[in-house]
Amino acid sequence: MVEARITVNGKSTPISPAAPRTTVLDFLRERGLTGSKEGCAEGECGACSVLVARPGVNKPTDWVAVNACLVPVASLDGQEIVTSEGLATAGEPGTPPVLHPVQEEMAVRGGSQCGYCTPGFVCSMAAEYYRPDRCAHAPTDADAAGGADAEHGPNGFDLHALSGNLCRCTGYRPIRDAAFAVGAPAEDDPLARRREQSPPEPVATEYAQDGSVFVRPGTLAETVRLLRERPDAVVVAGSTDWGVEVNIRSRRADCLVAVDRLPELRELRVGSGHIEIGAALTLTEIERRLDGDVPLLAELFPQFASRLIRNSATLGGNLGTGSPIGDSPPVLLALEASLVLADADGERVVPLAEYFTGYRQSVRRPGELIRAVRIPLPLSPVTAFHKIAKRRFDDISSVAVAFALDIEDGVVRKARIGLGGVAATPIRALAAEAALEGKPWATETVEAAARVLRAQGTPMDDHRASAGYRAAMLGQSLLKLYAQTTTEAVSS
């Protein structure tokens, strides 16, 4: 058996004797790389972020920032990462290392206060610094006044890249200043040059330690055979959910099976009748490869957790957990998506509307996994995703509502409405859909349908929202959609 190894800051390092459940964060810190910190241990603060070399969209390799506190180190067998310590370059003999441009700007602009969060910010900023399609534009008067879009700098830096990083000293203004001050990578920048080469190929892994095993099969066929033999196995992709279970709830598994690099789960195909999205593609990969071609998904992505999470999270994982407050199910329900489920006996296709059977329960059988999500074509032209949460970004939704409507000659020909957070499972708002279909897209119709929509589901009181508030937000979402569509029609 080939020894499991990971390349850290250019140096190949054995993973042993770390346990299969050991996170990348703990692995690094145990080896003296203490720039990455543990803050929340659930992927919400970004103090632990590191860079991973992943297959690129515009270049062979993208430097992608991920939460090291969630990722099992065994899942990076054969892979390549860079920590905050590895960004600086060696100086002349006897001189200190030369700071990376991101580190330099953070230092000179006062972006580091207590310093605890700084290495994580630096890694997230470095990922955006190296984004191949980041393009500068000439400064304008609007930029000087704070920016026509305060979340995008004249250097093309997208502040959403930092949405998963938390500064406890509230030093966001100088951090933003540093982000908007960085230029383009120099021609001799080693990490910029590294993007021109392919990332390491996934390696089949079987790593056993301390009575548990981490397995990355090479093919889907091997995976489903293993899952039949080991029905107790936990399937992981980005580990954004399982990592929280390990850290916060002390969950343990005798066998972890990684599917994140399986080629059969990483395809994205657009056919004449549907779009098929591999269940192990990360949300960031889907977002950049679709490039707005599915507008409802394009609305979802910026509101789904943070860029750090989206760099690891997958549609298969979000659906596989069966959470009633997952953000993707309402959108996919509105899109009338189906799931391709695979096991050792073959594949079957299940409409998402028939997939959930109860709280965190589904029709998925033991040994079966989600291979792909299929979205039928053509797409409905009128869509919207409304997420109601306590924070604008990086928060769990109290209510999520997705709309997909076909409106022809002022009449609603088809309506699909997906709901999250108002029942034990994500649901379709069938009664509200019926109240819209065949009716004119007019105030009277929408107000009547909004009253029906408020009664959909079985919302509950909890610390995020009351049942009454959730019901009110359902109706308000439809009224908001109507106001938006009529305003657009008038303006056009």
PDB file of N, CA and C in Angstrom, residues 17 47 56 86 109 147 160 173 241 281 317 320 360 379 382:
ATOM      1  N   PRO A  17       1.131   9.631  11.728  1.00  0.00           N
ATOM      2  CA  PRO A  17       0.177   8.722  12.376  1.00  0.00           C
ATOM      3  C   PRO A  17      -1.184   9.354  12.679  1.00  0.00           C
ATOM      4  N   ALA A  47     -10.887  31.423  10.431  1.00  0.00           N
ATOM      5  CA  ALA A  47      -9.546  31.573  11.009  1.00  0.00           C
ATOM      6  C   ALA A  47      -8.621  30.439  10.607  1.00  0.00           C
ATOM      7  N   GLY A  56      -8.990  23.857 -12.296  1.00  0.00           N
ATOM      8  CA  GLY A  56      -9.449  25.212 -12.550  1.00  0.00           C
ATOM      9  C   GLY A  56     -10.535  25.288 -13.600  1.00  0.00           C
ATOM     10  N   GLY A  86       3.318  29.585   4.070  1.00  0.00           N
ATOM     11  CA  GLY A  86       3.916  29.257   2.787  1.00  0.00           C
ATOM     12  C   GLY A  86       3.747  30.326   1.723  1.00  0.00           C
ATOM     13  N   ARG A 109      -1.673  48.591   5.837  1.00  0.00           N
ATOM     14  CA  ARG A 109      -2.961  49.275   5.943  1.00  0.00           C
ATOM     15  C   ARG A 109      -3.676  48.994   7.258  1.00  0.00           C
ATOM     16  N   GLY A 147     -17.272  53.588  -3.947  1.00  0.00           N
ATOM     17  CA  GLY A 147     -17.547  52.536  -4.919  1.00  0.00           C
ATOM     18  C   GLY A 147     -19.007  52.487  -5.310  1.00  0.00           C
ATOM     19  N   HIS A 160     -16.859  39.289  -1.496  1.00  0.00           N
ATOM     20  CA  HIS A 160     -17.569  38.078  -1.084  1.00  0.00           C
ATOM     21  C   HIS A 160     -16.600  36.926  -0.855  1.00  0.00           C
ATOM     22  N   ARG A 173     -12.790  47.700   7.755  1.00  0.00           N
ATOM     23  CA  ARG A 173     -12.458  48.745   6.781  1.00  0.00           C
ATOM     24  C   ARG A 173     -11.010  48.623   6.302  1.00  0.00           C
ATOM     25  N   ASP A 241     -20.575  19.316   6.368  1.00  0.00           N
ATOM     26  CA  ASP A 241     -21.547  18.887   7.372  1.00  0.00           C
ATOM     27  C   ASP A 241     -20.921  17.881   8.337  1.00  0.00           C
ATOM     28  N   LEU A 281     -19.503  17.919  -7.635  1.00  0.00           N
ATOM     29  CA  LEU A 281     -18.980  19.234  -8.010  1.00  0.00           C
ATOM     30  C   LEU A 281     -19.248  20.207  -6.868  1.00  0.00           C
ATOM     31  N   GLY A 317     -24.144  16.552  -1.191  1.00  0.00           N
ATOM     32  CA  GLY A 317     -24.093  16.601   0.257  1.00  0.00           C
ATOM     33  C   GLY A 317     -25.255  17.364   0.853  1.00  0.00           C
ATOM     34  N   GLY A 320     -28.174  15.137   0.456  1.00  0.00           N
ATOM     35  CA  GLY A 320     -28.015  13.877   1.178  1.00  0.00           C
ATOM     36  C   GLY A 320     -28.274  13.995   2.664  1.00  0.00           C
ATOM     37  N   ARG A 360     -34.998  14.499   7.878  1.00  0.00           N
ATOM     38  CA  ARG A 360     -33.709  13.906   7.511  1.00  0.00           C
ATOM     39  C   ARG A 360     -33.840  12.459   7.033  1.00  0.00           C
ATOM     40  N   LEU A 379     -36.023  26.213 -19.162  1.00  0.00           N
ATOM     41  CA  LEU A 379     -36.216  26.790 -17.838  1.00  0.00           C
ATOM     42  C   LEU A 379     -37.346  27.810 -17.861  1.00  0.00           C
ATOM     43  N   VAL A 382     -39.387  33.336 -15.367  1.00  0.00           N
ATOM     44  CA  VAL A 382     -39.556  34.202 -14.198  1.00  0.00           C
ATOM     45  C   VAL A 382     -39.163  33.414 -12.957  1.00  0.00           C
TER      46      VAL A 382
END
